[in-house]
C-alpha positions as CSV (number, residue, x, y, z in Angstrom):
1,X,-4.8,-18.2,21.8
2,X,-6.5,-14.9,21.4
3,X,-10.3,-14.3,22.6
4,X,-12.5,-12.6,19.9
5,X,-12.1,-9.4,21.1
6,X,-8.4,-9.5,21.5
7,X,-7.7,-10.1,18.1
8,X,-5.9,-7.9,15.8
9,X,-8.8,-8.6,13.3
10,X,-10.9,-7.5,15.9
11,X,-9.4,-4.3,16.4
12,X,-9.0,-3.4,12.9
13,X,-12.1,-4.1,11.9
14,X,-13.4,-2.1,14.5
15,X,-11.2,0.9,12.7
16,X,-13.5,0.7,9.6
17,X,-15.6,3.5,10.2
18,X,-13.0,6.2,11.0
19,X,-11.0,4.6,7.9
20,X,-13.8,5.4,5.6
21,X,-14.4,8.4,7.0
22,X,-10.6,9.9,6.4
23,X,-11.0,8.2,3.0
24,X,-14.0,10.3,1.9
25,X,-12.2,13.4,3.2
26,X,-9.2,13.0,1.7
27,X,-9.9,11.5,-1.7
28,X,-12.8,14.1,-2.5
29,X,-10.8,16.2,-4.9
30,X,-8.8,13.2,-6.3
31,X,-12.2,11.2,-7.0
32,X,-14.2,14.1,-8.2
33,X,-11.0,14.3,-11.2
34,X,-11.5,10.8,-11.8
35,X,-15.4,10.8,-12.4
36,X,-14.6,13.9,-14.7
37,X,-11.9,12.1,-16.7
38,X,-14.0,9.1,-17.0
39,X,-17.2,11.2,-18.1
40,X,-14.7,12.8,-20.8
41,X,-13.2,9.4,-21.9
42,X,-16.8,7.5,-22.0
43,X,-15.1,4.2,-21.9
44,X,-16.5,1.1,-23.9
45,X,-15.9,-1.4,-21.0
46,X,-14.5,-2.0,-17.4
47,X,-12.5,-4.7,-16.4
48,X,-11.3,-5.6,-12.8
49,X,-8.3,-7.2,-11.5
50,X,-7.7,-8.6,-8.1
51,X,-7.0,-11.6,-5.9
52,X,-8.4,-12.6,-2.6
53,X,-10.7,-9.9,-0.4
54,X,-9.9,-7.5,-3.3
55,X,-11.5,-9.8,-5.8
56,X,-14.7,-9.9,-3.9
57,X,-14.7,-6.4,-4.1
58,X,-14.2,-6.5,-7.7
59,X,-17.6,-8.7,-7.6
60,X,-19.4,-5.7,-5.8
61,X,-17.9,-2.9,-8.1
62,X,-19.2,-5.0,-11.4
63,X,-22.5,-4.6,-10.1
64,X,-22.6,-1.2,-9.0
65,X,-20.5,-0.2,-12.5
66,X,-22.8,-2.3,-14.4
67,X,-26.1,-1.5,-13.3
68,X,-25.0,2.5,-12.8
69,X,-23.2,3.4,-16.0
70,X,-24.6,0.2,-18.0
71,X,-21.1,-0.4,-19.1
72,X,-20.1,-4.0,-19.6
73,X,-18.0,-4.7,-16.6
74,X,-15.7,-8.1,-16.4
75,X,-13.0,-10.1,-14.4
76,X,-9.3,-10.2,-15.8
77,X,-7.9,-13.5,-15.6
78,X,-4.2,-12.3,-14.6
79,X,-2.9,-15.4,-15.8
80,X,-3.6,-14.3,-19.4
81,X,-0.7,-11.6,-19.0
82,X,1.8,-13.4,-16.4
83,X,1.8,-16.9,-17.9
84,X,0.0,-16.7,-21.1
85,X,1.3,-13.4,-22.9
86,X,-2.3,-12.5,-24.3
87,X,-2.1,-9.4,-25.7
88,X,-6.1,-8.4,-25.6
89,X,-7.1,-4.5,-27.6
90,X,-8.0,-2.5,-24.4
91,X,-8.2,0.6,-26.2
92,X,-11.1,2.8,-24.6
93,X,-11.3,0.4,-21.6
94,X,-10.7,1.0,-17.9
95,X,-8.5,-1.2,-16.2
96,X,-9.5,-1.4,-12.2
97,X,-6.9,-2.8,-10.6
98,X,-7.5,-3.6,-6.8
99,X,-4.6,-4.6,-4.2
100,X,-4.1,-3.9,-0.5
101,X,-0.4,-4.4,-1.3
102,X,0.2,-3.1,-5.0
103,X,2.8,-5.6,-5.2
104,X,1.5,-8.7,-6.1
105,X,3.6,-10.0,-9.5
106,X,0.8,-11.1,-11.7
107,X,-1.3,-8.3,-10.8
108,X,1.3,-5.7,-11.7
109,X,1.9,-7.9,-15.2
110,X,-1.8,-7.8,-15.7
111,X,-1.6,-3.7,-15.2
112,X,1.7,-3.4,-17.3
113,X,-0.3,-5.5,-19.8
114,X,-3.3,-3.9,-20.1
115,X,-1.4,-0.4,-20.0
116,X,0.6,-1.3,-23.2
117,X,-2.4,-2.2,-25.1
118,X,-4.4,1.1,-24.6
119,X,-6.0,0.6,-21.3
120,X,-6.7,3.6,-18.4
121,X,-5.3,2.0,-15.5
122,X,-7.1,2.9,-12.2
123,X,-5.7,1.8,-9.1
124,X,-7.4,1.2,-5.4
125,X,-4.4,0.5,-3.4
126,X,-3.8,1.0,0.5
127,X,-0.2,1.2,-0.2
128,X,0.3,4.4,-2.4
129,X,4.2,4.3,-2.8
130,X,3.5,0.7,-4.2
131,X,4.8,-0.3,-7.9
132,X,1.0,-0.5,-8.8
133,X,0.4,2.7,-7.5
134,X,3.5,4.0,-9.4
135,X,2.7,1.9,-12.4
136,X,-1.0,3.0,-12.8
137,X,-2.4,6.3,-14.5
138,X,-4.8,7.4,-11.5
139,X,-4.4,5.9,-8.1
140,X,-7.2,6.0,-5.4
141,X,-5.6,5.2,-1.9
142,X,-7.5,3.3,0.2
143,X,-6.4,5.1,3.5
144,X,-6.8,1.9,5.9
145,X,-3.7,2.3,7.3
146,X,-1.3,-0.6,8.4
147,X,-3.5,-3.5,8.6
148,X,-1.0,-6.5,10.2
149,X,-4.0,-9.3,10.8
150,X,-3.6,-11.9,7.9
151,X,-7.3,-11.4,7.2
152,X,-8.3,-8.4,5.7
153,X,-11.4,-6.4,7.1
154,X,-10.9,-3.0,7.4
155,X,-9.2,-2.7,3.7
156,X,-11.9,-4.7,2.3
157,X,-14.6,-2.1,3.5
158,X,-12.5,0.3,2.4
159,X,-12.2,-0.9,-0.8
160,X,-15.7,-1.1,-1.2
161,X,-16.3,2.9,-0.1
162,X,-14.0,3.8,-2.7
163,X,-15.5,1.9,-5.3
164,X,-18.9,3.3,-4.6
165,X,-17.3,7.2,-4.1
166,X,-15.6,6.3,-7.5
167,X,-19.2,5.3,-9.2
168,X,-20.7,8.3,-7.3
169,X,-18.4,11.1,-9.0
170,X,-18.2,9.2,-12.5
171,X,-22.2,9.1,-12.6
172,X,-22.8,12.2,-10.8
173,X,-25.0,10.5,-8.6
174,X,-25.7,13.3,-5.6
175,X,-28.0,11.0,-3.7
176,X,-25.6,8.0,-3.6
177,X,-22.7,10.8,-2.6
178,X,-25.1,11.6,0.0
179,X,-25.8,8.3,1.1
180,X,-22.0,7.3,1.0
181,X,-21.2,10.5,3.3
182,X,-23.4,8.7,6.1
183,X,-21.8,5.5,6.1
184,X,-19.1,6.1,9.0
185,X,-21.6,6.5,11.4
186,X,-23.4,3.8,10.3
187,X,-20.7,1.5,10.1
188,X,-20.4,2.3,13.7
189,X,-24.0,1.5,14.3
190,X,-23.4,-1.6,12.7
191,X,-20.0,-2.7,14.7
192,X,-22.5,-2.9,17.6
193,X,-25.0,-5.1,16.8
194,X,-25.3,-8.6,18.2
195,X,-25.0,-11.7,15.9
196,X,-23.9,-14.2,18.8
197,X,-27.2,-16.0,17.7
198,X,-24.8,-17.4,15.0
199,X,-21.8,-18.8,17.0
200,X,-23.7,-21.7,18.4
201,X,-24.4,-23.4,14.9
202,X,-21.5,-22.0,13.3
203,X,-19.3,-23.4,15.7
204,X,-20.2,-27.2,15.3
205,X,-20.4,-26.6,11.5
206,X,-18.2,-28.4,9.1
207,X,-19.6,-27.3,5.9
208,X,-21.8,-24.1,5.0
209,X,-23.4,-22.1,1.8
210,X,-23.2,-18.3,2.4
211,X,-25.6,-16.8,-0.2
212,X,-26.0,-13.5,-1.5
213,X,-27.5,-11.3,-4.7
214,X,-26.3,-8.5,-6.8
215,X,-24.8,-6.0,-4.9
216,X,-24.7,-8.4,-1.7
217,X,-22.9,-11.2,-3.8
218,X,-19.0,-10.1,-3.1
219,X,-19.7,-10.2,0.6
220,X,-21.0,-13.2,0.7
221,X,-17.9,-14.3,-1.1
222,X,-15.9,-12.3,1.4
223,X,-17.4,-14.1,4.4
224,X,-17.1,-17.5,2.7
225,X,-13.3,-16.9,2.5
226,X,-13.4,-15.4,6.3
227,X,-14.8,-18.7,7.4
228,X,-12.3,-20.9,5.2
229,X,-8.9,-18.3,6.8
230,X,-9.9,-17.8,10.1
231,X,-12.2,-20.5,11.7
232,X,-11.2,-23.9,9.7
233,X,-14.6,-24.0,8.4
234,X,-15.6,-24.9,4.4
235,X,-17.7,-22.7,3.4
236,X,-19.1,-21.9,-0.5
237,X,-20.3,-18.6,-1.8
238,X,-23.3,-18.3,-4.0
239,X,-25.8,-16.3,-6.0
240,X,-29.5,-16.9,-4.5
241,X,-29.8,-17.5,-8.3
242,X,-26.6,-19.9,-8.9
243,X,-27.7,-22.1,-5.5
244,X,-30.8,-23.4,-7.0
245,X,-29.0,-25.5,-9.4
246,X,-26.8,-28.4,-8.7
247,X,-25.9,-26.7,-4.8
248,X,-29.5,-27.1,-3.7
249,X,-29.2,-31.0,-3.5
250,X,-26.9,-30.3,-0.4
251,X,-29.3,-28.7,1.5
252,X,-31.3,-30.7,4.0
253,X,-31.7,-31.0,7.5
254,X,-29.4,-29.1,9.9
255,X,-27.1,-27.7,7.1
256,X,-26.2,-24.1,8.2
257,X,-27.0,-21.6,5.4
258,X,-25.9,-17.8,5.9
259,X,-27.7,-15.5,3.9
260,X,-27.0,-11.8,3.4
261,X,-29.5,-9.3,1.6
262,X,-29.6,-5.9,1.2
263,X,-32.9,-4.0,0.8
264,X,-33.3,-3.8,-3.1
265,X,-35.1,-6.0,-6.2
266,X,-33.3,-8.9,-4.8
267,X,-34.8,-9.4,-1.4
268,X,-37.9,-11.0,-2.7
269,X,-36.1,-13.7,-4.3
270,X,-33.9,-14.0,-1.2
271,X,-37.0,-14.3,1.0
272,X,-38.3,-17.2,-0.7
273,X,-35.4,-19.1,-1.0
274,X,-34.5,-18.7,2.9
275,X,-38.3,-20.0,3.1
276,X,-37.4,-22.9,1.0
277,X,-34.6,-23.4,2.6
278,X,-36.5,-23.5,6.2
279,X,-39.2,-25.5,4.8
280,X,-35.8,-28.3,4.2
281,X,-34.6,-28.3,7.8
282,X,-31.6,-26.1,7.2
283,X,-30.5,-23.7,9.7
284,X,-31.1,-20.4,8.1
285,X,-29.1,-17.5,9.2
286,X,-30.5,-14.4,8.0
287,X,-29.2,-11.0,7.8
288,X,-31.5,-8.4,6.2
289,X,-35.1,-9.6,6.0
290,X,-37.3,-11.7,8.4
291,X,-38.6,-15.2,7.5
292,X,-40.4,-17.4,9.9
293,X,-38.1,-20.0,11.0
294,X,-35.0,-18.7,10.2
295,X,-32.4,-17.2,13.2
296,X,-32.5,-13.4,12.4
297,X,-29.1,-11.3,12.5
298,X,-29.9,-7.3,12.7
299,X,-28.9,-5.2,10.3
300,X,-28.7,-1.4,9.7
301,X,-31.1,-0.1,7.1
302,X,-29.3,2.5,4.6
303,X,-29.2,3.1,0.8
304,X,-29.4,-0.3,-0.8
305,X,-25.5,-0.2,-2.2
306,X,-24.1,0.8,1.4
307,X,-25.9,-1.5,3.1
308,X,-23.5,-4.4,2.0
309,X,-20.9,-2.6,3.7
310,X,-23.0,-2.6,6.9
311,X,-23.6,-6.2,6.6
312,X,-20.0,-7.2,6.3
313,X,-19.0,-5.1,9.4
314,X,-21.5,-6.8,11.4
315,X,-20.5,-10.2,9.9
316,X,-16.7,-9.7,11.0
317,X,-17.3,-8.8,14.7
318,X,-19.0,-12.4,14.8
319,X,-16.4,-14.0,13.2
320,X,-13.9,-12.6,15.4
321,X,-15.8,-14.9,18.0
322,X,-16.5,-17.5,16.2
323,X,-13.0,-18.4,15.3
324,X,-11.5,-18.9,19.2
325,X,-14.9,-20.6,19.5
326,X,-13.8,-23.4,17.1
327,X,-9.9,-23.4,18.5
328,X,-8.6,-21.0,16.0
329,X,-6.3,-17.7,16.1
330,X,-8.1,-15.3,13.5
331,X,-4.8,-13.3,13.1
332,X,-2.8,-16.6,12.4
333,X,-4.3,-18.4,10.1
334,X,-2.2,-21.9,9.0
335,X,-0.4,-21.3,5.9
336,X,-1.3,-18.0,5.1
337,X,1.0,-14.8,4.6
338,X,-0.2,-11.1,4.6
339,X,0.9,-10.3,1.2
340,X,0.4,-13.3,-1.4
341,X,2.5,-13.0,-4.3
342,X,1.7,-15.2,-7.1
343,X,2.5,-14.8,-10.8
């Protein structure tokens, strides 16, 4: 059994600052070029396509693209291509595929179908020689290097940074580009933050909610997945707005809730929800704001778009310790493989 700091997951997550630094340097010319092409193309919509952690990065992309380009952004169902042979009209549409391996048959089928039906296919991929990278019109390498732990960490953060880079160059948002250039050093700071106050509560948990909103919803989804695959802990991710509907009925005394909040227009709603959960007697773990009665998890302040990258980096360090505390090896989740091939 590995200890938290002995796992490959821990060591690979620790590489995220250097990965992002190298990625931004290596991709500077390529991403500027793609951004200029997108401005010239003036697409009518964006469709994302991904599975697993990459799909959580696609959630982040939806919020970022819609808020910065005003374009409708939606998620493709790969089965529409791989199983049902649907042929949608994708002329004038950007088809953004996010994949670590670039080999999953359903993603390849979706990308091929999108290309055949007129889409501009852009791949964010950690394997530049993969079938997906060869198929796409344009490829943005994640440059995360080999990732041998089954649980994605540095490649997930690399996906987020590549998405920010693409949107910043597409929209010529210099303030966002400047903020992204500070992300490597801020990721180093985030990695040093101590979230061990969460471990005693989560060590004994059977179920929990992970809550985020806006730019932070994708990292809430990612955190919930990591709880399941590395800790054997059932976790569900919700928007801070959506959880107020049916799921709220489950939140009572002793129910753990991890809340992740970047500092933007969504924060006041997250704070109010956290106070409501505290009043119900829930064990509220709160990264970002300060709410009386909750357990505060420290965060690094940055541009609101960058903060989710930093929050999930701090989370990765904590969960690498939580897994062995719950009797699990984070590098060897049961029944899982590094590359999942679905059709």
